[in-house]
Each structure stands twice: as C-alpha cells, then as structure tokens.
Short mmCIF file of C-alpha atoms and ligand atoms in Angstrom, two decimals:
data_model
loop_
_atom_site.label_atom_id
_atom_site.label_comp_id
_atom_site.label_asym_id
_atom_site.label_seq_id
_atom_site.Cartn_x
_atom_site.Cartn_y
_atom_site.Cartn_z
CA MET A 24 63.20 105.32 97.72
CA THR A 25 65.61 106.74 95.22
CA GLN A 26 69.04 104.10 94.61
CA LEU A 27 71.63 105.47 96.90
CA GLN A 28 74.49 106.37 94.51
CA SER A 29 78.47 106.62 95.45
CA LEU A 30 80.21 109.81 96.14
CA ARG A 31 80.62 112.06 93.35
CA GLY A 32 84.61 110.55 91.67
CA MET A 33 84.51 107.74 94.00
CA VAL A 34 84.39 104.60 91.61
CA ASP A 35 83.52 100.91 92.25
CA LEU A 36 85.67 98.28 91.38
CA LEU A 37 83.79 95.14 89.97
CA PRO A 38 85.09 91.84 89.63
CA GLN A 39 85.97 91.89 86.06
CA ALA A 40 87.87 95.18 86.08
CA LEU A 41 89.64 94.11 89.70
CA GLN A 42 90.87 91.21 87.78
CA ARG A 43 93.12 93.64 85.20
CA TRP A 44 93.85 95.51 88.34
CA GLN A 45 95.07 92.75 90.22
CA ALA A 46 97.19 91.74 86.89
CA VAL A 47 99.18 94.61 87.40
CA GLU A 48 99.66 95.01 91.00
CA ALA A 49 101.20 91.39 90.76
CA GLU A 50 103.29 92.28 88.20
CA ALA A 51 104.00 95.26 90.27
CA ARG A 52 104.63 93.45 93.35
CA ALA A 53 107.01 91.23 91.87
CA HIS A 54 109.05 94.08 89.96
CA PHE A 55 109.76 95.62 93.28
CA GLN A 56 110.90 92.38 94.80
CA ARG A 57 113.28 91.79 92.42
CA SER A 58 115.12 95.01 92.72
CA GLY A 59 115.34 94.79 96.43
CA PHE A 60 111.87 97.22 97.53
CA GLY A 61 109.43 96.22 100.75
CA GLU A 62 106.06 97.07 100.89
CA ILE A 63 104.80 99.63 103.59
CA ARG A 64 101.47 100.01 104.27
CA THR A 65 99.98 103.33 105.93
CA PRO A 66 97.00 104.10 107.09
CA LEU A 67 94.54 106.31 104.78
CA MET A 68 94.20 108.88 107.06
CA GLU A 69 96.58 111.03 108.89
CA PRO A 70 96.56 114.13 111.14
CA THR A 71 96.52 117.21 108.37
CA ASP A 72 99.85 118.66 110.02
CA LEU A 73 101.83 115.86 108.05
CA PHE A 74 100.66 117.02 104.30
CA CYS A 75 100.38 121.26 105.29
CA ARG A 76 104.20 120.54 106.47
CA GLY A 77 105.31 117.85 104.07
CA ILE A 78 103.16 119.38 100.41
CA GLY A 79 103.27 122.83 101.25
CA GLU A 80 100.77 125.13 101.85
CA ALA A 81 100.71 127.15 98.76
CA THR A 82 100.47 123.65 96.66
CA ASP A 83 96.98 123.19 94.84
CA VAL A 84 96.92 119.57 96.80
CA VAL A 85 96.83 120.87 100.35
CA GLY A 86 95.28 124.10 99.30
CA LYS A 87 92.45 123.25 97.35
CA GLU A 88 92.25 119.15 96.97
CA MET A 89 92.52 117.86 100.66
CA TYR A 90 89.41 116.11 102.20
CA THR A 91 90.08 117.28 105.10
CA PHE A 92 87.70 116.98 108.74
CA ASN A 93 87.36 116.88 112.82
CA ASP A 94 87.35 113.76 114.31
CA ARG A 95 85.15 113.24 116.96
CA GLY A 96 88.08 113.96 119.09
CA GLU A 97 88.18 117.39 117.50
CA ARG A 98 91.70 116.53 115.66
CA SER A 99 91.92 117.48 112.13
CA CYS A 100 92.36 114.46 110.24
CA THR A 101 92.61 114.02 106.23
CA LEU A 102 92.30 111.34 104.11
CA ARG A 103 96.02 110.87 102.36
CA PRO A 104 96.38 113.24 99.05
CA GLU A 105 99.68 110.98 98.20
CA GLY A 106 101.63 108.47 99.84
CA THR A 107 105.19 110.31 100.10
CA ALA A 108 104.69 111.99 103.27
CA SER A 109 102.97 109.10 104.92
CA VAL A 110 106.13 106.75 104.28
CA VAL A 111 108.39 109.07 105.42
CA ARG A 112 106.29 109.88 108.49
CA SER A 113 106.41 106.30 109.15
CA ALA A 114 109.71 105.60 108.37
CA LEU A 115 110.73 108.07 111.08
CA GLN A 116 108.31 107.07 113.72
CA HIS A 117 109.66 103.37 113.24
CA GLY A 118 113.15 104.17 113.23
CA LEU A 119 113.68 102.63 109.83
CA LEU A 120 116.41 105.28 108.78
CA THR A 121 118.65 104.66 111.95
CA GLN A 122 118.87 100.67 110.12
CA GLY A 123 120.39 102.50 106.79
CA PRO A 124 118.71 103.41 103.58
CA GLN A 125 114.93 101.96 103.08
CA LYS A 126 113.79 100.82 99.93
CA LEU A 127 109.86 101.05 99.71
CA TRP A 128 106.93 100.43 97.38
CA TYR A 129 103.18 100.85 98.32
CA ALA A 130 99.96 100.63 96.55
CA GLY A 131 96.87 101.80 97.62
CA PRO A 132 93.63 104.75 97.15
CA MET A 133 94.20 108.58 97.65
CA PHE A 134 91.79 110.76 97.98
CA ARG A 135 91.54 114.20 95.85
CA TYR A 136 88.84 116.91 95.74
CA GLU A 137 88.84 117.18 92.29
CA ARG A 138 86.66 117.78 88.85
CA PRO A 139 86.16 113.96 87.76
CA GLN A 140 86.53 113.51 84.34
CA ALA A 141 88.31 110.71 82.43
CA GLY A 142 91.45 109.21 84.58
CA ARG A 143 90.69 111.85 86.78
CA GLN A 144 88.86 110.77 90.07
CA ARG A 145 88.48 111.75 93.96
CA GLN A 146 89.52 108.54 95.07
CA PHE A 147 92.28 107.26 92.99
CA HIS A 148 94.85 104.83 93.37
CA GLN A 149 98.30 105.07 93.01
CA ILE A 150 101.41 102.56 92.87
CA GLY A 151 104.43 104.22 94.23
CA VAL A 152 108.20 103.55 95.34
CA GLU A 153 110.34 105.72 97.79
CA TRP A 154 113.91 104.94 98.00
CA LEU A 155 114.89 107.02 101.45
CA GLY A 156 118.65 107.68 101.99
CA ALA A 157 119.90 107.66 98.39
CA SER A 158 121.81 110.63 97.10
CA ASN A 159 123.57 109.67 94.02
CA ALA A 160 122.22 110.59 90.14
CA ARG A 161 122.54 106.61 90.16
CA SER A 162 119.89 106.11 92.62
CA ASP A 163 117.76 108.39 90.61
CA VAL A 164 118.57 106.77 87.13
CA GLU A 165 117.65 103.23 88.84
CA VAL A 166 114.79 104.47 90.32
CA ILE A 167 113.15 106.04 86.85
CA ALA A 168 114.34 102.78 85.41
CA LEU A 169 112.43 101.04 88.01
CA ALA A 170 108.89 102.97 86.79
CA TRP A 171 110.28 102.57 82.98
CA ASP A 172 110.80 98.96 82.72
CA PHE A 173 107.64 97.75 85.06
CA LEU A 174 105.90 100.12 82.46
CA ALA A 175 107.54 98.20 79.36
CA SER A 176 107.21 94.75 81.14
CA LEU A 177 103.10 95.48 80.93
CA GLY A 178 103.77 96.24 77.35
CA VAL A 179 102.30 99.67 77.46
CA GLY A 180 103.93 101.58 74.41
CA GLY A 181 103.48 105.07 73.47
CA LEU A 182 105.39 106.35 76.50
CA GLU A 183 107.23 109.67 76.85
CA LEU A 184 109.99 110.15 79.60
CA GLN A 185 109.93 113.91 79.96
CA LEU A 186 113.14 114.97 82.26
CA ASN A 187 114.15 118.26 84.12
CA SER A 188 116.22 119.21 87.14
CA LEU A 189 114.44 121.86 89.77
CA GLY A 190 118.11 122.12 91.17
CA SER A 191 118.76 122.74 94.82
CA ALA A 192 116.72 125.04 96.93
CA ASP A 193 119.34 127.61 96.64
CA ASP A 194 119.00 127.28 92.84
CA ARG A 195 115.61 127.71 92.90
CA LYS A 196 115.44 130.39 95.18
CA GLY A 197 117.56 132.85 92.37
CA TYR A 198 115.53 131.09 89.70
CA ARG A 199 111.84 132.33 91.51
CA THR A 200 113.35 135.82 91.93
CA ALA A 201 114.08 136.03 88.65
CA LEU A 202 111.11 134.40 87.37
CA VAL A 203 109.16 136.87 89.39
CA ALA A 204 110.46 139.67 87.92
CA TRP A 205 109.81 138.49 84.13
CA LEU A 206 106.01 137.59 84.80
CA GLU A 207 105.10 140.65 86.29
CA GLN A 208 105.71 142.34 83.28
CA ILE A 209 102.81 140.42 81.63
CA ALA A 210 101.25 139.46 84.50
CA GLU A 211 97.82 141.61 82.93
CA GLN A 212 98.47 138.72 80.32
CA LEU A 213 98.31 136.00 82.56
CA ASP A 214 94.82 133.64 83.12
CA GLU A 215 93.33 134.30 86.63
CA ASP A 216 94.71 131.10 88.71
CA SER A 217 98.44 131.90 87.35
CA ARG A 218 98.07 135.33 88.47
CA ALA A 219 97.45 134.33 91.54
CA ARG A 220 100.18 131.84 92.20
CA LEU A 221 102.58 135.08 91.29
CA SER A 222 102.85 135.71 94.82
CA THR A 223 102.29 132.10 96.49
CA ASN A 224 103.77 129.26 94.44
CA PRO A 225 105.22 131.30 91.13
CA LEU A 226 107.04 128.10 89.93
CA ARG A 227 103.60 125.90 89.45
CA ILE A 228 102.68 128.88 86.32
CA LEU A 229 105.44 127.06 84.33
CA ASP A 230 103.38 123.69 84.38
CA SER A 231 100.32 125.96 83.81
CA LYS A 232 97.34 124.29 81.34
CA ASN A 233 96.10 127.66 80.28
CA LYS A 234 96.93 127.44 76.52
CA ALA A 235 97.87 131.24 76.21
CA THR A 236 99.66 131.26 79.10
CA GLN A 237 101.65 128.13 78.08
CA ALA A 238 101.95 130.55 74.83
CA LEU A 239 103.59 133.48 76.88
CA LEU A 240 106.01 131.15 78.80
CA GLU A 241 107.97 129.92 75.84
CA SER A 242 110.08 132.80 76.39
CA ALA A 243 110.41 132.95 80.18
CA PRO A 244 113.84 132.55 81.58
CA THR A 245 114.35 128.28 82.63
CA LEU A 246 115.36 127.03 85.49
CA ILE A 247 118.12 124.95 83.48
CA ASP A 248 119.93 128.12 82.85
CA ALA A 249 119.85 129.23 86.82
CA LEU A 250 121.45 125.53 87.74
CA SER A 251 124.49 125.84 89.91
CA SER A 252 127.44 123.98 88.18
CA GLU A 253 127.30 121.54 90.65
CA SER A 254 123.65 121.00 90.16
CA ARG A 255 124.29 120.67 86.27
CA THR A 256 126.90 117.78 86.60
CA ARG A 257 124.26 116.15 88.63
CA PHE A 258 121.78 116.92 86.20
CA ASP A 259 124.21 115.27 83.16
CA LEU A 260 125.02 112.13 85.23
CA VAL A 261 121.36 111.69 85.52
CA GLN A 262 120.89 111.90 81.21
CA GLN A 263 124.33 109.69 80.73
CA GLY A 264 123.14 106.88 83.47
CA LEU A 265 119.27 106.63 80.99
CA THR A 266 121.56 106.65 77.93
CA THR A 267 123.59 104.14 79.02
CA LEU A 268 120.49 102.04 80.36
CA GLY A 269 118.85 103.05 76.55
CA ILE A 270 115.96 104.68 78.40
CA PRO A 271 114.99 107.27 75.65
CA PHE A 272 114.18 110.93 77.27
CA CYS A 273 113.27 114.54 76.25
CA LEU A 274 114.17 117.52 78.36
CA ASN A 275 111.34 119.71 79.27
CA PRO A 276 112.28 122.80 81.07
CA ARG A 277 108.72 123.63 82.03
CA LEU A 278 108.42 120.36 84.32
CA VAL A 279 107.75 121.25 88.02
CA ARG A 280 106.22 118.70 89.11
CA GLY A 281 102.89 119.71 91.92
CA LEU A 282 104.33 119.04 94.95
CA ASP A 283 106.80 121.38 96.70
CA TYR A 284 109.20 119.02 98.38
CA TYR A 285 111.20 118.17 94.90
CA CYS A 286 114.34 119.00 93.87
CA HIS A 287 117.15 118.02 91.28
CA THR A 288 115.35 115.15 89.17
CA ALA A 289 111.89 116.04 88.28
CA PHE A 290 110.06 113.58 85.48
CA GLU A 291 107.23 112.47 84.40
CA ILE A 292 106.24 109.19 81.87
CA THR A 293 103.67 110.42 79.56
CA SER A 294 100.91 108.47 77.20
CA ASP A 295 99.86 109.49 73.69
CA GLN A 296 96.35 107.51 74.78
CA LEU A 297 95.24 109.56 77.82
CA GLY A 298 94.12 113.17 76.62
CA ALA A 299 94.52 115.59 78.98
CA GLN A 300 94.97 113.85 81.68
CA ALA A 301 98.39 112.61 79.90
CA THR A 302 100.79 111.53 82.93
CA VAL A 303 100.84 108.48 83.85
CA CYS A 304 103.96 108.36 86.46
CA GLY A 305 105.39 111.27 87.96
CA GLY A 306 108.21 111.43 90.57
CA GLY A 307 111.64 113.16 91.45
CA ARG A 308 114.31 113.55 94.22
CA TYR A 309 112.68 115.22 97.37
CA ASP A 310 116.13 115.58 99.82
CA GLY A 311 114.57 118.34 101.88
CA LEU A 312 111.03 116.03 102.96
CA VAL A 313 112.34 113.35 105.59
CA SER A 314 114.27 116.80 107.54
CA GLN A 315 110.61 119.08 106.96
CA LEU A 316 109.12 116.10 109.04
CA GLY A 317 111.39 116.43 111.71
CA GLY A 318 114.43 113.63 110.79
CA ALA A 319 117.74 113.98 110.03
CA ASP A 320 118.94 115.20 106.67
CA THR A 321 118.23 112.46 104.24
CA PRO A 322 118.32 112.62 100.55
CA ALA A 323 115.34 110.67 98.62
CA VAL A 324 113.99 109.92 95.60
CA GLY A 325 110.87 108.06 94.37
CA TRP A 326 107.81 108.44 91.66
CA ALA A 327 103.90 107.59 91.74
CA LEU A 328 102.00 106.08 89.03
CA GLY A 329 98.05 106.31 88.54
CA LEU A 330 96.87 103.01 88.50
CA GLU A 331 93.32 104.17 86.55
CA ARG A 332 95.53 106.20 83.81
CA LEU A 333 97.89 102.99 83.52
CA LEU A 334 94.83 100.84 82.84
CA LEU A 335 93.37 102.81 80.50
CA VAL A 336 96.58 102.86 78.61
CA LEU A 337 96.75 99.50 79.05
CA GLU A 338 93.61 98.54 77.37
CA ALA A 339 94.16 100.73 74.61
CA ALA A 340 97.56 98.95 74.17
CA ALA A 341 95.65 95.62 74.21
CA LYS A 342 92.77 96.25 71.83
CA ALA A 343 95.82 97.79 69.23
CA ASP A 344 97.39 94.16 69.64
CA PRO A 345 94.67 91.69 70.64
CA VAL A 346 97.57 88.77 70.85
CA GLY A 347 100.37 91.59 72.62
CA ARG A 348 101.43 91.57 76.07
CA ALA A 349 99.10 93.86 76.93
CA ALA A 350 96.36 91.94 76.00
CA GLN A 351 97.59 89.08 77.80
CA VAL A 352 97.67 91.55 80.98
CA VAL A 353 94.08 92.36 80.93
CA THR A 354 92.51 89.11 79.67
CA ALA A 355 91.06 87.07 82.50
CA PRO A 356 92.62 83.91 82.91
CA LYS A 357 89.80 80.74 81.71
CA PRO A 358 88.52 78.40 83.86
CA ASP A 359 90.38 74.68 83.22
CA ALA A 360 86.97 73.36 83.28
CA TYR A 361 83.53 73.83 83.30
CA LEU A 362 81.26 71.03 84.89
CA VAL A 363 78.09 70.67 83.12
CA ASN A 364 76.18 68.80 85.36
CA ARG A 365 71.99 67.82 85.60
CA GLY A 366 69.73 65.13 87.82
CA ALA A 367 69.52 64.99 91.74
CA GLN A 368 72.05 62.62 92.08
CA ALA A 369 74.67 63.99 89.28
CA GLU A 370 74.00 67.53 91.04
CA GLY A 371 75.50 66.06 94.44
CA ALA A 372 78.48 64.47 92.73
CA ALA A 373 79.25 67.37 90.81
CA LEU A 374 79.81 69.59 93.86
CA ALA A 375 81.94 66.90 95.46
CA LEU A 376 84.14 66.73 92.08
CA ALA A 377 84.75 70.25 91.62
CA ARG A 378 85.64 70.64 95.17
CA ALA A 379 88.17 67.79 94.70
CA LEU A 380 89.47 69.48 91.71
CA ARG A 381 89.69 72.91 93.16
CA SER A 382 92.07 71.72 95.93
CA GLN A 383 94.34 70.83 94.00
CA GLY A 384 94.10 73.71 92.12
CA LEU A 385 92.18 73.73 89.29
CA THR A 386 89.82 76.12 88.40
CA VAL A 387 86.52 74.77 87.81
CA GLU A 388 83.17 76.64 87.34
CA LEU A 389 80.55 74.66 88.51
CA ASP A 390 77.04 74.86 86.13
CA SER A 391 74.09 75.69 89.14
CA SER A 392 71.26 76.41 87.33
CA GLY A 393 70.13 72.78 86.43
CA ALA A 394 69.23 73.78 83.23
CA ALA A 395 68.73 71.21 79.67
CA PHE A 396 72.59 69.92 78.86
CA GLY A 397 72.54 72.79 75.10
CA LYS A 398 72.08 75.74 77.83
CA GLN A 399 75.15 74.77 79.89
CA PHE A 400 77.09 73.37 76.87
CA LYS A 401 76.62 77.15 75.78
CA ARG A 402 77.64 78.32 78.79
CA ALA A 403 80.49 76.55 78.86
CA ASP A 404 82.13 77.40 75.14
CA ARG A 405 81.19 80.95 76.10
CA CYS A 406 83.37 80.98 79.42
CA GLY A 407 86.35 79.86 77.51
CA ALA A 408 86.84 76.90 79.35
CA ARG A 409 89.31 74.37 78.04
CA PHE A 410 87.04 71.40 79.08
CA ALA A 411 84.18 70.43 79.70
CA LEU A 412 83.46 67.92 82.54
CA VAL A 413 79.56 66.37 81.96
CA LEU A 414 77.82 64.30 84.91
CA GLY A 415 74.07 63.34 84.10
CA ASP A 416 72.62 60.86 86.30
CA GLU A 417 73.49 58.08 84.29
CA GLU A 418 77.17 58.52 84.45
CA ALA A 419 76.66 59.61 88.53
CA GLY A 420 74.88 56.20 88.47
CA ARG A 421 78.08 54.50 86.91
CA GLY A 422 80.50 56.38 89.13
CA GLU A 423 82.18 57.90 86.09
CA VAL A 424 82.71 61.60 84.43
CA LEU A 425 83.06 62.61 80.65
CA ILE A 426 85.58 64.98 80.18
CA LYS A 427 85.45 66.93 76.64
CA PRO A 428 88.02 68.90 75.39
CA LEU A 429 86.66 72.42 74.24
CA LEU A 430 89.29 74.60 72.46
CA GLU A 431 91.65 71.62 71.56
CA LYS A 432 91.15 68.97 69.12
CA GLY A 433 90.86 65.47 71.18
CA ASP A 434 88.31 62.68 71.80
CA GLU A 435 86.14 62.95 74.67
CA ALA A 436 86.85 60.19 77.19
CA THR A 437 85.35 58.55 80.18
CA TRP A 438 87.16 58.64 83.71
CA ALA A 439 86.48 57.22 86.98
CA ILE A 440 84.84 60.29 89.38
CA ASP A 441 86.92 59.53 92.13
CA ALA A 442 90.52 59.23 89.46
CA ILE A 443 91.27 62.81 90.79
CA SER A 444 95.09 62.55 90.03
CA ALA A 445 94.78 60.89 86.57
CA MET A 446 91.92 63.77 85.70
CA VAL A 447 93.89 66.48 87.19
CA ASP A 448 97.23 65.47 84.71
CA VAL A 449 94.57 65.02 82.06
CA LEU A 450 92.86 68.87 82.60
CA GLN A 451 96.60 70.40 82.89
CA SER A 452 98.18 68.54 80.33
CA ARG A 453 99.32 71.02 77.46
P1 LIG B 5 97.92 115.63 87.38
O1 LIG B 5 98.85 117.11 87.10
O2 LIG B 5 96.77 115.21 86.48
O3 LIG B 5 96.93 116.62 88.30
P2 LIG B 5 99.25 115.53 89.82
O4 LIG B 5 100.88 116.09 89.56
O5 LIG B 5 98.71 116.44 90.70
O6 LIG B 5 98.74 115.15 88.44
P3 LIG B 5 100.77 113.47 91.40
O7 LIG B 5 100.47 114.09 92.55
O8 LIG B 5 102.15 113.56 90.77
O9 LIG B 5 99.79 114.25 89.96
O10 LIG B 5 100.78 111.81 91.48
C1 LIG B 5 100.96 110.74 90.69
C2 LIG B 5 100.21 110.25 89.41
O11 LIG B 5 98.91 110.03 90.22
C3 LIG B 5 99.78 111.49 88.44
O12 LIG B 5 100.69 111.09 87.39
C4 LIG B 5 98.59 110.42 87.65
O13 LIG B 5 98.82 109.11 87.08
C5 LIG B 5 97.81 110.04 89.26
N1 LIG B 5 97.03 111.14 89.68
C6 LIG B 5 96.84 112.31 90.49
N2 LIG B 5 95.61 112.75 90.49
C7 LIG B 5 94.96 111.85 89.87
C8 LIG B 5 93.70 111.59 90.11
N3 LIG B 5 92.52 112.97 90.77
N4 LIG B 5 92.89 110.80 89.61
C9 LIG B 5 93.69 110.25 89.09
N5 LIG B 5 94.81 109.59 89.04
C10 LIG B 5 95.69 111.03 89.36
MG1 LIG B 6 96.92 116.94 90.29
#
C-alpha cells in the first residue's frame, strides 16, 4: 500500500517546530494584552457569501484561491482565507459594536488554493489584529506600531515598513478612471494577468509581480496625486505620527493590497530574508467593511502577519546572531534535570521522583531505556539539561539520589530521595 501523504501545500507541524511557534504565539499574546486587545476565535469555515461580500468578487482570493464546497445540506461553505471578514461578522452577530469600539486579535490557520513554495502554503497561519470603531490617524499609527514593536520584540531585523494611502472611495473612483485610461494606451504591452484585470480590478495591476509590467508602471499616474486634500492631510498625520515614534518607513505609491476593503492607510512590512515572498505583515484601514457586511458605518483598521514567513525570518536572524534575541526565542528551553536510572528498584523510584519534581514545576527528562549508565549520561549531555540526577539500585536501596551539575562547575552531592523541596532549591538555583 502506498504511504498516505498530507494534501499539497498543507504542512504538519512537528514538536520541534511547534516549540518555536508557541514561543512566538506567547510573545504575541502578551504583547496584545498589554495594548488592550482581546483574543477572538471564529470558526474555520464560514458561509461563502461572507467572503464574496467582504473581500470582493474581483480579488484573487475570492476569484481563484478559496476552498469552497457544498455541505450535505447544500449550503455553500468556505474555509476562511483570511480573518478580518470573520471577525467583523462575529462582532456584528454578537452586538459587540453596540458596546463601543472593539480591539480584537486572532491567530489561526487560513486556507488559500495557491501554488505552494517557500513562504506560501495552502494552509498557512496568521496572527492579526482588528480595531473596530477607530477612526483617527492616531489609531492607524498605534496599530502599525503594534506590528512593528511585536516584530522588534522578537529580535527580527532587516524589516522595512512600506506605506501608502489609498484615499477615500471617491478618490479611488477618480483615480481608477485615470489609471484605466492610461493603461488602455499600453494594453498590448501588459502581461496577460494584468490585461485581464483592466476590466475587473485595475488597481491590482499596480502590484503586479511581472517585471516588464512593473517597468511600464514606473510612469503610471499615482494614487497619491489623486488624493483629496482631506485624504492627504490624514496621510500626513499618519506619517508624522510614525516619525514621532521613531518608526522608519518608506512611501510606496504602488502598494495597493490584495483585498478590496482597504481605504486610506495601507502598509506592508517586508523582510530582506524572504526572497519573492517578502511580505511578513500587511494591513491598513477598512472603513467600508462593517457596513458592507450589514452593520452601521464603522471605521476600522488592522493587519495580519504570516506566521510561516515570520518564522523563516526569525530563524535567519537566529542563525546570523546565535546569542541574540531571535536565537533566544527559537531555542527550545532545556530540561532542568535528566534522570539517569538503571535497575529494577531504581527504575520504580525514578518515576516517582520525576513525578514529584515535575509537580513542583521542574522540567525533568526521565530516561526510560534501561541502557548502560554511560549511554544515559551521553543523552543527558546531549539534551542540554543543567543537572543529571543519578539513581542506581545502590542509591535507591539507601533512599538517596545523586545530583551532578552538567553545565556549570560544582561538586556532585547526594540527597535523600524524599527531600523534594531541598532538591528543587538546588535544581532551580542560579
Ligand atoms: P501575497 O502578496 O504574498 O500573496 P497577500 O497580500 O495575499 O500576500 P494578505 O492577504 O495581506 O497577503 O495576508 C497577510 C500575510 O499573510 C501576508 O503578508 C503573508 O505573510 C501571509 N500569507 C498570505 N498568503 C499566504 C500563503 N499562501 N502562505 C503563507 N503565508 C501567507
Ligand atoms: Mg496572496
């Protein structure tokens, strides 16, 4: 029988990798909590209509990338391709917005039928924040700072914050007409994808990955020039706010973001470590979405970052600086003690001792191989434990255990096997 495999683009997370994931998630959780964001968890599957209405039919995500199928009751269901539409749906469904603005964050798997490659999967994971009911430029700045500071707290370097303003819906309507007129003159020179977008989603052409198209676009009219004076003032305030906080950014007039619901501030944080899939985090303002999904007019701003890409960047940073912050984050914590044990009586006593120490919060690796002492000691060294606890039948017979420091200098010492709290003090002493 052939070995069953996971679906293409759907990746298993094994214990070693998961330890790094959990470290990043724990950092995120603490970071958001400090800023007053509460966690929200929404279902992985939603009615298809939510994304068609929320993201927009003309986007790549809805047009080409969704996992959509009918359930047994003939309802069209979709595995969520992103988190924002679901968060808004949930906030509306539970009347959260009647209680005032909501600061929410989420983490979890998303699904997009894309061509798998480094940093691009079909099931991938995002961490995101949504601030519903926030309208002023200061909230844009705070939300961007939240992303920037989170990445900085992980010790990730080589990041660039790219910023643009998409203006209001009216600004974009005027710009769209001007852009289409300009693009139509050079339509034959555009790549096939971009030509198809001319009638469906012309703004997305700006963010084409095709090199020839990119070169042509150098002289295209820019959105910045089409902004109304209110939109321009707003954009200035966002830039001033970032400058005041000392967060560096560069303006990218071609940054448009893939989803339809963005307006005004759009941003991406890219890394020089990721090659073609350079964007770690993307977001911006989406004032129209809540009303589009049936709620009252509610301004909002947020972002999402890709965890797989963040981990690639973190691992690169850890490699470049093995003692830096990123290395600390990705390095698995070492056990406090490795319990070397051999012999019928010793093995029983060892399990009881491991249990007692673990119940006091220590991490104890219990060797269960019954192998020769030398082999067990090698494993103790390899796992990086600070101490070896040694228990042979002789020690067990005397009701004792030997504690031997492995990483630091110091003498080995014998302890009564039931002197748990004294042993805990030794094992935790620094
Ligand atoms: P891209 O242009 O790379 O396709 P996007 O604009 O479609 O990105 P968003 O919808 O803004 O991405 O999602 C936010 C972040 O989620 C991205 O910046 C990226 O880090 C991550 N991401 C998006 N799609 C994938 C994927 N298929 N695999 C892994 N990560 C992804
Ligand atoms: Mg995409």
